[in-house]
Coordinates of C-alpha atoms in Angstrom, one line a residue:
M83 CA 0.1 0.1 0.0
P84 CA 1.5 3.4 -1.1
T85 CA 2.3 5.6 2.0
T86 CA 3.6 8.7 0.1
L87 CA 1.0 11.7 -0.6
S88 CA 1.6 11.4 -4.6
A89 CA 1.2 8.0 -4.8
L90 CA -2.1 8.1 -2.9
H91 CA -3.3 10.7 -5.2
S92 CA -2.0 8.6 -8.1
Q93 CA -3.8 5.7 -6.8
G94 CA -7.0 7.3 -6.6
Q95 CA -6.8 8.5 -10.2
K96 CA -6.0 5.2 -11.3
L97 CA -8.6 3.4 -9.5
Y98 CA -11.1 6.2 -11.2
Q99 CA -10.1 5.2 -14.7
K100 CA -10.9 1.4 -13.9
G101 CA -14.4 2.3 -12.6
D102 CA -13.8 1.4 -9.0
F103 CA -14.9 4.4 -7.6
K104 CA -15.8 3.5 -3.8
A105 CA -12.2 2.4 -3.5
A106 CA -11.2 5.8 -5.8
I107 CA -13.1 7.5 -3.0
S108 CA -11.1 5.7 0.2
A109 CA -7.8 6.7 -1.3
F110 CA -8.7 10.5 -2.0
T111 CA -10.0 10.9 1.3
E112 CA -6.6 9.0 3.3
A113 CA -4.7 11.4 0.7
L114 CA -6.6 14.2 2.1
S115 CA -5.3 13.4 5.5
Q116 CA -1.5 13.6 4.7
R117 CA 0.8 16.5 5.4
D118 CA 1.5 19.2 2.7
A119 CA -1.5 17.6 0.6
D120 CA -2.8 19.2 -2.5
A121 CA -6.2 19.5 -1.0
I122 CA -7.6 21.4 -3.8
G123 CA -6.7 18.7 -6.3
I124 CA -7.8 16.0 -4.1
L125 CA -11.3 17.4 -3.4
D126 CA -11.7 18.2 -7.0
N127 CA -10.7 14.5 -7.9
R128 CA -13.0 12.9 -5.3
A129 CA -15.8 15.2 -6.3
A130 CA -15.7 14.1 -9.6
T131 CA -16.0 10.3 -7.9
Y132 CA -19.0 11.4 -6.0
C133 CA -20.5 12.4 -9.0
K134 CA -20.1 9.0 -10.9
L135 CA -21.7 7.5 -7.7
E136 CA -24.6 10.1 -7.9
Q137 CA -23.8 11.4 -4.7
Y138 CA -24.1 14.7 -5.6
D139 CA -24.8 16.4 -2.4
Q140 CA -21.2 15.0 -1.5
A141 CA -19.9 16.3 -4.5
R142 CA -21.1 19.7 -4.1
R143 CA -19.9 19.5 -0.4
D144 CA -16.4 18.9 -1.8
A145 CA -17.1 21.7 -4.2
R146 CA -17.9 24.4 -2.0
H147 CA -14.5 23.3 0.2
M148 CA -12.5 23.9 -2.6
I149 CA -14.0 27.5 -3.2
K150 CA -14.1 28.3 0.9
Q151 CA -10.5 27.1 0.7
A152 CA -8.9 28.9 -2.7
Q153 CA -11.3 32.2 -3.8
N154 CA -8.8 32.5 -6.5
D155 CA -9.0 28.9 -7.9
E156 CA -11.2 28.4 -10.6
R157 CA -11.6 24.9 -10.0
G158 CA -13.8 25.3 -7.0
Y159 CA -16.3 27.3 -9.4
L160 CA -16.4 25.2 -11.9
R161 CA -16.8 21.7 -10.5
C162 CA -19.6 23.5 -8.2
A163 CA -20.9 24.6 -11.7
K164 CA -21.0 21.0 -13.0
V165 CA -22.5 19.3 -10.5
L166 CA -25.4 21.6 -10.1
L167 CA -25.5 21.3 -14.0
L168 CA -25.6 17.4 -13.5
E169 CA -28.6 17.8 -10.7
S170 CA -30.3 19.7 -13.3
K171 CA -30.2 23.3 -11.6
P172 CA -28.9 25.2 -14.4
D173 CA -30.0 28.6 -12.6
K174 CA -28.0 27.7 -9.6
A175 CA -25.4 26.9 -11.7
L176 CA -25.3 30.2 -13.3
Q177 CA -24.8 31.6 -10.1
I178 CA -22.0 30.1 -9.4
Y179 CA -20.1 31.0 -12.5
E180 CA -21.3 34.6 -11.9
Y181 CA -19.8 34.1 -8.6
G182 CA -16.7 32.9 -9.8
L183 CA -16.1 35.8 -12.4
K184 CA -16.6 38.0 -9.4
M185 CA -13.8 36.7 -7.4
L186 CA -11.6 35.8 -10.2
P187 CA -9.3 38.7 -10.6
N188 CA -9.1 40.4 -14.1
E189 CA -5.8 39.0 -15.3
H190 CA -6.4 35.3 -14.4
P191 CA -5.6 33.1 -17.0
R192 CA -8.5 30.8 -16.9
R193 CA -11.0 33.7 -16.5
G194 CA -11.8 33.6 -20.1
M195 CA -12.7 30.4 -20.2
M196 CA -15.0 30.6 -16.9
E197 CA -16.7 33.5 -19.1
Q198 CA -17.3 31.1 -22.2
L199 CA -18.9 28.6 -19.9
C200 CA -21.2 31.5 -18.2
K201 CA -22.2 32.8 -21.5
K202 CA -22.8 29.6 -23.2
L203 CA -25.2 28.4 -19.9
E204 CA -26.7 31.8 -20.5
D205 CA -27.4 31.4 -24.0
R206 CA -28.9 27.9 -23.7
M207 CA -31.1 28.8 -20.9
M208 CA -32.8 31.7 -22.7
L209 CA -33.6 29.2 -25.5
N210 CA -35.2 26.8 -23.0
R211 CA -37.3 29.6 -21.7
Q212 CA -40.8 30.8 -23.3
D213 CA -42.6 34.3 -22.1
P214 CA -45.9 33.0 -21.0
F215 CA -47.8 36.3 -21.9
T216 CA -46.4 36.1 -25.7
M217 CA -47.8 32.7 -26.2
L218 CA -51.6 33.2 -24.9
P219 CA -54.0 35.1 -26.3
L220 CA -54.2 38.8 -25.2
E221 CA -57.3 38.3 -23.7
M222 CA -56.3 35.0 -21.9
A223 CA -53.3 36.6 -20.6
A224 CA -55.6 39.6 -19.5
L225 CA -57.8 37.1 -17.4
V226 CA -54.9 35.6 -15.7
I227 CA -53.2 39.2 -14.9
Q228 CA -56.6 40.5 -13.3
H229 CA -56.4 37.7 -10.4
F230 CA -52.9 39.5 -9.6
S231 CA -53.2 42.5 -6.7
F232 CA -52.0 45.7 -7.7
K233 CA -48.8 45.2 -5.6
N234 CA -47.9 42.4 -8.0
I235 CA -48.6 44.4 -11.0
V236 CA -46.3 47.1 -10.3
G237 CA -44.1 44.2 -9.3
I238 CA -44.5 42.7 -13.0
L239 CA -43.7 45.4 -14.6
R240 CA -40.1 45.3 -13.2
V241 CA -39.6 41.8 -14.8
C242 CA -38.2 43.0 -18.1
K243 CA -38.8 45.6 -20.7
S244 CA -41.1 43.3 -22.8
W245 CA -43.6 43.0 -19.7
E246 CA -43.4 46.8 -18.6
R247 CA -44.5 47.7 -22.5
F248 CA -47.3 44.6 -22.4
F249 CA -48.9 45.3 -19.0
G250 CA -48.0 49.0 -18.7
N251 CA -50.4 49.7 -22.2
M252 CA -53.2 47.7 -20.3
R253 CA -55.5 50.6 -19.1
E254 CA -57.8 47.9 -17.6
L255 CA -55.0 46.9 -15.3
W256 CA -54.9 50.6 -13.9
M257 CA -58.3 51.3 -13.0
N258 CA -57.9 50.4 -9.3
I259 CA -55.0 52.2 -7.6
D260 CA -54.3 50.5 -4.3
L261 CA -50.9 51.6 -2.2
S262 CA -52.1 49.5 1.0
G263 CA -49.8 46.9 0.3
A264 CA -46.7 48.9 -0.6
R265 CA -43.4 47.9 1.3
Q266 CA -42.1 51.5 1.5
K267 CA -43.3 55.4 1.0
V268 CA -44.8 55.8 -2.0
P269 CA -43.9 59.4 -3.9
W270 CA -46.5 61.4 -6.0
T271 CA -44.5 60.6 -9.2
A272 CA -45.6 57.0 -9.0
V273 CA -49.3 57.8 -8.4
R274 CA -48.9 60.0 -11.4
A275 CA -47.5 57.6 -13.7
Y276 CA -50.4 54.8 -12.4
I277 CA -52.9 57.4 -13.3
R278 CA -51.6 58.1 -16.8
R279 CA -51.3 54.4 -17.3
S280 CA -55.3 54.3 -16.9
R281 CA -55.6 57.4 -19.2
G282 CA -57.0 59.2 -16.3
L283 CA -59.7 57.0 -16.5
L284 CA -59.5 54.9 -13.1
T285 CA -62.6 54.1 -10.9
H286 CA -61.0 52.9 -7.3
A287 CA -57.9 54.6 -5.3
T288 CA -56.6 53.8 -2.3
L289 CA -53.9 55.7 -0.8
K290 CA -52.1 54.5 1.8
N291 CA -48.1 54.8 2.8
L292 CA -47.8 57.8 1.0
A293 CA -44.7 60.2 1.8
L294 CA -45.9 63.1 3.7
P295 CA -44.9 65.6 1.0
S296 CA -46.5 63.7 -1.8
T297 CA -50.2 63.6 -0.3
P298 CA -51.4 66.9 -1.8
K299 CA -50.1 66.4 -5.0
S300 CA -51.4 62.7 -5.3
I301 CA -54.5 64.0 -4.0
E302 CA -54.5 66.7 -7.1
F303 CA -54.0 64.3 -9.6
L304 CA -57.2 62.1 -8.3
S305 CA -59.2 64.8 -8.3
R306 CA -59.1 65.3 -12.2
C307 CA -60.1 61.9 -12.7
P308 CA -63.7 62.2 -13.8
R309 CA -65.0 58.7 -13.6
L310 CA -63.6 58.0 -10.0
E311 CA -66.1 55.9 -7.7
H312 CA -64.1 54.4 -4.6
L313 CA -61.9 57.1 -2.9
E314 CA -60.1 55.9 0.4
L315 CA -57.5 58.0 1.7
W316 CA -55.5 56.7 4.5
V317 CA -53.4 60.1 4.9
N318 CA -53.1 63.0 7.0
H319 CA -54.7 65.9 5.6
D320 CA -57.6 68.7 5.7
Y321 CA -60.7 67.6 4.9
K322 CA -62.1 70.7 3.9
D323 CA -59.5 70.4 0.5
I324 CA -60.1 67.5 -0.1
F325 CA -63.9 68.0 -0.4
Q326 CA -62.9 71.2 -2.6
K327 CA -61.0 69.0 -4.8
F328 CA -63.4 66.2 -5.4
K329 CA -66.7 68.5 -5.7
G330 CA -66.9 67.7 -9.4
C331 CA -66.6 63.9 -9.2
K332 CA -70.0 63.1 -9.7
Y333 CA -69.9 59.3 -10.0
L334 CA -68.3 58.9 -6.3
K335 CA -70.3 55.6 -4.7
T336 CA -67.8 55.2 -1.7
I337 CA -65.4 57.7 0.6
I338 CA -63.6 56.2 3.3
F339 CA -61.5 58.6 5.3
S340 CA -58.8 57.2 8.0
A341 CA -58.7 58.5 11.7
E342 CA -55.7 61.0 10.4
I343 CA -58.7 62.9 8.7
A344 CA -60.8 65.0 11.2
V345 CA -64.4 65.1 10.1
P346 CA -66.9 67.4 11.8
H347 CA -70.4 66.2 12.0
S348 CA -72.3 69.1 10.3
A349 CA -69.8 68.8 7.4
L350 CA -71.4 65.1 6.8
E351 CA -74.5 67.2 5.3
K352 CA -72.6 68.7 2.7
V353 CA -70.8 65.1 1.8
L354 CA -74.0 63.7 1.4
T355 CA -75.3 66.8 -0.5
Q356 CA -72.6 67.2 -2.4
F357 CA -72.4 63.5 -3.8
P358 CA -76.0 62.1 -4.5
K359 CA -74.7 58.8 -5.6
L360 CA -72.8 57.8 -2.4
E361 CA -73.8 54.2 -1.5
R362 CA -71.1 54.1 1.5
I363 CA -69.5 56.3 3.9
E364 CA -66.5 55.6 6.5
F365 CA -65.4 58.5 8.4
W366 CA -63.0 57.2 11.3
S367 CA -62.7 60.3 13.3
V368 CA -66.1 62.3 13.3
K369 CA -66.0 65.6 15.9
H370 CA -68.7 66.7 17.5
S371 CA -70.5 69.9 16.4
P372 CA -73.4 70.9 18.7
L373 CA -75.3 72.5 15.8
T374 CA -76.4 68.7 15.0
I375 CA -77.7 67.6 18.2
G376 CA -80.7 66.0 17.3
E377 CA -82.5 66.2 14.1
G378 CA -79.7 67.7 12.1
N379 CA -79.8 69.0 8.3
W380 CA -79.1 65.9 6.5
P381 CA -80.6 65.3 2.7
Q382 CA -84.3 64.7 2.8
S383 CA -84.3 61.4 0.6
L384 CA -80.9 59.4 0.7
P385 CA -82.2 56.0 -1.6
N386 CA -78.7 55.2 -2.5
L387 CA -77.0 54.8 0.8
K388 CA -76.0 51.6 1.7
S389 CA -73.3 51.5 4.2
I390 CA -73.0 54.2 6.9
T391 CA -69.7 53.8 9.4
L392 CA -68.9 56.8 11.7
A393 CA -66.5 56.5 14.3
S394 CA -65.4 59.1 17.2
Q395 CA -62.7 58.9 20.4
Q396 CA -63.3 62.9 21.0
A397 CA -64.5 63.5 24.5
T398 CA -67.8 65.5 24.9
T399 CA -70.1 67.1 27.7
T400 CA -73.0 66.4 25.7
S401 CA -75.0 63.1 25.9
P402 CA -75.9 61.9 23.5
P403 CA -72.6 62.6 21.7
S404 CA -73.6 64.2 18.5
A405 CA -70.5 62.9 16.5
L406 CA -72.0 59.6 15.8
I407 CA -75.9 60.7 15.5
I408 CA -77.7 59.9 12.3
P409 CA -80.8 61.9 12.2
N410 CA -84.1 59.9 11.9
L411 CA -82.6 56.6 11.8
N412 CA -86.0 54.8 12.0
H413 CA -88.6 55.7 10.1
S414 CA -91.6 56.2 11.9
L415 CA -90.9 59.1 14.0
S416 CA -90.5 60.8 10.8
N417 CA -89.8 60.3 7.3
I418 CA -86.9 62.5 6.7
P419 CA -84.2 61.5 5.9
N420 CA -85.3 58.1 4.6
Y421 CA -82.9 55.2 4.4
P422 CA -84.9 52.5 2.5
N423 CA -81.7 50.7 1.5
L424 CA -79.2 51.1 4.2
Q425 CA -78.0 47.6 4.6
E426 CA -74.8 48.5 6.7
L427 CA -74.7 50.1 10.1
R428 CA -71.4 50.6 12.0
L429 CA -71.0 52.9 15.4
D430 CA -67.5 53.1 16.9
W431 CA -67.5 55.1 20.4
D432 CA -64.3 55.0 22.1
P433 CA -63.3 58.5 23.9
P434 CA -60.8 58.5 26.6
I435 CA -63.3 59.3 29.0
Y436 CA -66.4 57.4 28.6
R437 CA -69.7 58.7 28.6
K438 CA -73.0 56.6 28.7
W439 CA -74.4 56.6 24.9
L440 CA -77.7 54.4 24.7
F441 CA -78.3 53.3 21.4
F442 CA -81.4 54.3 19.7
P443 CA -83.4 54.8 22.6
P444 CA -87.4 54.4 22.5
P445 CA -89.7 57.2 21.9
P446 CA -90.3 60.1 24.8
P447 CA -93.0 58.9 27.2
D448 CA -95.3 62.3 26.0
F449 CA -95.1 60.5 22.6
E450 CA -98.4 59.6 21.5
A451 CA -100.2 59.3 17.9
E452 CA -102.7 61.6 16.9
E453 CA -106.4 60.7 16.9
G454 CA -107.6 57.9 14.6
E455 CA -104.2 56.8 14.1
Q456 CA -102.3 53.8 15.4
E457 CA -98.9 54.1 17.4
E458 CA -96.0 53.0 14.9
T459 CA -93.5 50.6 15.8
V460 CA -89.8 52.0 15.7
Q461 CA -87.7 49.9 13.8
L462 CA -84.5 50.1 12.0
P463 CA -84.0 50.2 7.9
P464 CA -83.5 47.1 6.2
L465 CA -80.2 46.3 7.7
R466 CA -78.0 43.1 7.0
R467 CA -75.3 44.0 9.1
L468 CA -74.9 46.0 12.5
E469 CA -71.8 46.9 14.3
L470 CA -71.9 48.8 17.8
N471 CA -68.9 49.2 19.7
G472 CA -68.9 51.2 22.9
L473 CA -72.6 52.0 22.9
T474 CA -75.5 50.8 25.2
I475 CA -78.5 48.6 24.1
S476 CA -81.7 49.3 26.0
S477 CA -84.4 47.4 26.7
N478 CA -86.0 47.7 23.3
F479 CA -82.9 46.6 21.6
C480 CA -84.2 43.2 19.9
S481 CA -87.7 44.8 19.1
I482 CA -86.0 47.3 17.1
L483 CA -84.0 45.2 15.0
P484 CA -85.2 44.5 11.5
D485 CA -85.8 40.6 10.2
T486 CA -83.2 41.1 7.3
L487 CA -80.3 41.4 10.0
T488 CA -77.4 38.6 9.2
Y489 CA -74.6 40.0 11.2
L490 CA -74.8 41.8 14.7
S491 CA -71.6 42.5 16.8
L492 CA -71.5 44.4 20.1
R493 CA -68.8 45.3 21.9
G494 CA -68.0 47.3 24.7
G495 CA -70.7 49.4 26.7
S496 CA -70.6 50.5 30.4
V497 CA -73.5 49.4 31.8
F498 CA -73.3 46.6 34.3
E499 CA -77.0 45.6 34.7
A500 CA -78.3 43.5 31.9
P501 CA -81.2 45.4 30.2
Y502 CA -84.5 43.5 30.2
F503 CA -85.8 42.6 26.4
D504 CA -89.2 43.4 26.7
R505 CA -90.0 42.3 23.0
A506 CA -87.8 40.2 20.6
Q507 CA -88.2 40.3 16.9
K508 CA -87.8 37.1 15.1
L509 CA -84.1 37.1 13.3
E510 CA -84.4 34.6 10.6
K511 CA -81.5 35.4 8.5
L512 CA -78.8 36.2 12.0
T513 CA -76.3 33.3 11.2
T514 CA -73.6 35.4 12.9
L515 CA -73.7 37.0 16.7
I516 CA -70.4 38.6 18.1
M517 CA -70.4 39.8 21.7
E518 CA -66.8 41.1 23.5
D519 CA -65.7 43.0 26.2
A520 CA -69.3 43.9 27.3
P521 CA -70.3 43.8 31.2
W522 CA -73.9 43.7 30.3
V523 CA -74.0 40.4 28.7
K524 CA -75.3 37.7 30.9
T525 CA -77.8 34.9 31.0
A526 CA -80.9 36.8 30.2
T527 CA -79.4 38.9 27.7
V528 CA -78.0 36.0 25.8
N529 CA -80.8 34.1 26.1
A530 CA -82.9 36.9 24.5
L531 CA -80.3 37.3 21.6
V532 CA -79.8 33.8 20.9
C533 CA -83.1 32.0 22.0
D534 CA -86.0 34.8 21.6
T535 CA -84.8 35.6 18.2
Q536 CA -85.0 32.0 16.8
A537 CA -81.6 33.1 15.0
P538 CA -80.1 30.1 12.7
L539 CA -76.6 30.8 14.2
R540 CA -73.7 29.5 12.5
V541 CA -71.2 31.9 14.3
L542 CA -71.4 32.9 17.8
H543 CA -68.4 34.5 19.7
I544 CA -68.9 35.5 23.6
D545 CA -65.4 36.9 24.4
E546 CA -64.4 38.4 27.3
C547 CA -67.6 38.5 28.8
F548 CA -66.7 38.3 32.2
N549 CA -70.4 37.9 33.8
F550 CA -71.2 35.2 31.5
T551 CA -69.6 31.9 32.8
T552 CA -69.8 28.4 32.1
D553 CA -72.9 27.5 34.3
D554 CA -74.5 30.4 32.1
F555 CA -73.3 28.6 29.0
K556 CA -75.2 25.2 30.4
L557 CA -78.2 27.1 30.5
L558 CA -77.9 28.8 27.5
F559 CA -77.6 24.8 26.1
Q560 CA -81.5 23.9 27.8
Y561 CA -82.8 27.4 26.5
M562 CA -81.7 26.1 22.8
K563 CA -83.0 22.7 23.3
V564 CA -86.8 24.0 23.5
R565 CA -86.6 27.5 22.0
N566 CA -84.1 27.1 19.1
P567 CA -82.5 24.0 18.4
D568 CA -81.1 25.2 15.3
A569 CA -78.6 26.7 16.8
F570 CA -76.8 23.4 17.8
E571 CA -75.9 23.7 13.5
M572 CA -73.4 26.5 14.4
T573 CA -69.9 26.0 12.9
E574 CA -67.8 28.4 14.7
L575 CA -67.7 29.2 18.3
S576 CA -65.5 31.5 19.9
I577 CA -65.3 31.8 24.0
V578 CA -62.2 33.8 25.1
Q579 CA -61.2 34.3 28.3
L580 CA -64.7 32.4 29.3
Q581 CA -64.7 31.9 33.1
G582 CA -64.5 28.3 34.3
S583 CA -63.5 27.2 30.8
D584 CA -61.7 23.3 31.4
D585 CA -61.3 20.4 29.6
E586 CA -64.6 19.1 30.8
F587 CA -66.4 21.8 29.8
I588 CA -65.2 21.8 26.4
K589 CA -65.7 18.0 26.3
V590 CA -69.9 19.5 27.0
I591 CA -69.4 22.3 24.1
C592 CA -68.1 19.7 21.6
T593 CA -70.4 16.8 22.5
Q594 CA -73.4 19.3 22.2
L595 CA -72.1 21.2 19.1
K596 CA -71.3 18.4 16.8
K597 CA -71.3 20.7 13.4
L598 CA -68.1 22.8 15.0
K599 CA -65.2 23.2 12.5
I600 CA -63.7 26.4 14.1
L601 CA -63.5 26.6 18.1
N602 CA -61.2 29.5 20.0
L603 CA -60.3 28.4 23.4
S604 CA -57.8 31.1 23.9
K605 CA -57.0 32.6 27.3
T606 CA -58.8 29.5 28.9
S607 CA -57.6 26.8 31.2
I608 CA -57.7 23.9 28.9
T609 CA -54.7 21.5 28.9
G610 CA -53.1 19.2 26.5
C611 CA -56.1 16.9 27.1
T612 CA -58.7 18.7 25.2
I613 CA -55.9 19.0 22.1
R614 CA -55.4 15.2 22.4
D615 CA -59.1 14.5 22.5
L616 CA -59.8 16.1 19.4
A617 CA -57.1 15.5 17.6
D618 CA -57.7 11.6 18.0
S619 CA -61.7 12.1 17.2
K620 CA -60.7 14.0 14.1
L621 CA -58.3 11.3 13.3
S622 CA -60.9 8.6 14.2
G623 CA -64.0 10.3 12.2
S624 CA -65.8 10.0 15.3
S625 CA -69.4 11.2 15.4
D626 CA -70.0 11.5 18.9
I627 CA -68.2 14.9 19.3
A628 CA -67.2 17.9 16.8
N629 CA -64.6 17.2 14.1
L630 CA -62.4 20.3 14.1
D631 CA -60.8 22.1 11.6
R632 CA -59.2 24.8 13.2
L633 CA -58.4 25.1 17.0
Y634 CA -57.4 28.5 18.6
V635 CA -55.4 28.3 22.0
R636 CA -54.0 31.6 22.2
G637 CA -52.5 32.1 25.7
C638 CA -53.5 28.9 27.1
E639 CA -50.7 28.5 29.8
R640 CA -51.6 24.8 30.4
V641 CA -51.1 23.7 27.0
S642 CA -47.4 22.2 25.9
S643 CA -45.7 22.6 23.0
D644 CA -46.0 18.7 22.8
A645 CA -49.9 18.6 22.8
I646 CA -49.6 21.3 19.9
T647 CA -47.2 19.2 18.0
Y648 CA -49.0 15.9 18.3
G649 CA -52.5 18.0 17.5
R650 CA -50.7 19.0 14.0
E651 CA -49.7 15.8 13.7
R652 CA -53.1 14.6 13.1
G653 CA -54.6 17.1 10.9
L654 CA -56.0 19.5 13.2
E655 CA -54.9 23.3 12.5
I656 CA -53.9 24.9 15.4
I657 CA -53.3 28.6 15.9
T658 CA -50.9 29.9 18.9

């Protein structure tokens, strides 16, 4: 057996030529351990041998060692690129060639050869590439690109010049400017370029993530678009300037202002008058206007208005706060203004110092119908969605709800005493009921909203309502069996921080509500036993307990990571 360095290296090469690759690898490996060995040459030979055995990961490892030990030696780059080509990874091989050309000095004797190999590989790859959008008919290419977000479309323009020309001239792609997905501040020059691509005929605009100096110019450019229908501004700007600039936009159907744009309540009259085609308004910072307390001066007829969102955080000494007043919301007390098509109503009251606001109080005690007339019933317009945040509901709340309601969300409110609902309207279309952080939520109120309304609930949230416990929930099940059995068909339940929630109670939940697919148990006292039971049930397909798809366990301190892993391995999606 040769013991010298040259003999070991030479023996490995002879074994390679004979086709005894395993013995050759042993010889090369032993040669590497000798003092003063030609490490780069031996690693190169061993990598080539590994390739013959199709052990490409080992060959790649040797090639990378070559590069690491001698960055000015071209053999490491050439060997690594060859291995990647054998693995059918030409794009990564090209990257290795390009990296090697950066590291090798210009006077290197074999740099020219690497440049030739790099250019040859690049040309070969270009021949195999076909632009999908040039292969498709124009109509199909347009249909494909319309599924991308505005952010994706902007990114596509940077791929190549042909795509920039192709998509930059498709006017229909630029009818909706949405800057909400921008990673960096957007300059006004970009907004101007997008508007020009639409030929100034865009219909939807969402301004967000604008550089502060760019806001006035961007708003100015948008105001010159005569067909604008949707205006959404999440920027800091004066509302007077906005209304002045957009007064000529006769087709506006949606106006959304972020909390950075403060709008006095008295200005809402001008908005509704100036833009008669409005279907949706959202103002997230409404200021009090003392002159509008009470009836207000809104237009007499608002047949197009479908959605109203008003929010205020301004403190007030008046009661009720004028910022969120909607004049004559009901149809019975007055016929002006009229909201015959209002489908969504959201009121958000969150001042630093809370003052009680009773939502939609009943008519005053001295209100009486004239002789020969029947007293009209107070009721909301035909809403489908109602969200009340920070408001307190009164005893007539269930009676004024329209039977068209499908979504009801009640959050906050300062009253501890649960209102006694004197009469409940049947809500045969209500599928979603959300109650969150509401101290007035107790057994009586939940029973009224869930059972007395006979709502076919599919989604129920009772989150952080500290006066409602697991015992109250068990009573609710008893009432549901008698008065609203259809509610047992619900598919989503959230009981965040419900007092008394433990493993035994969750078993009760999942055996009573067998159609559940989503369950939120965040901030409860469950352990990994609950996850184990639910995961095993899902795996076995048992019909005795709910077969969940998703489980939330955020803030559950008694749930271990092992239990979460166990559940996920059995197909249960667990959100932590």
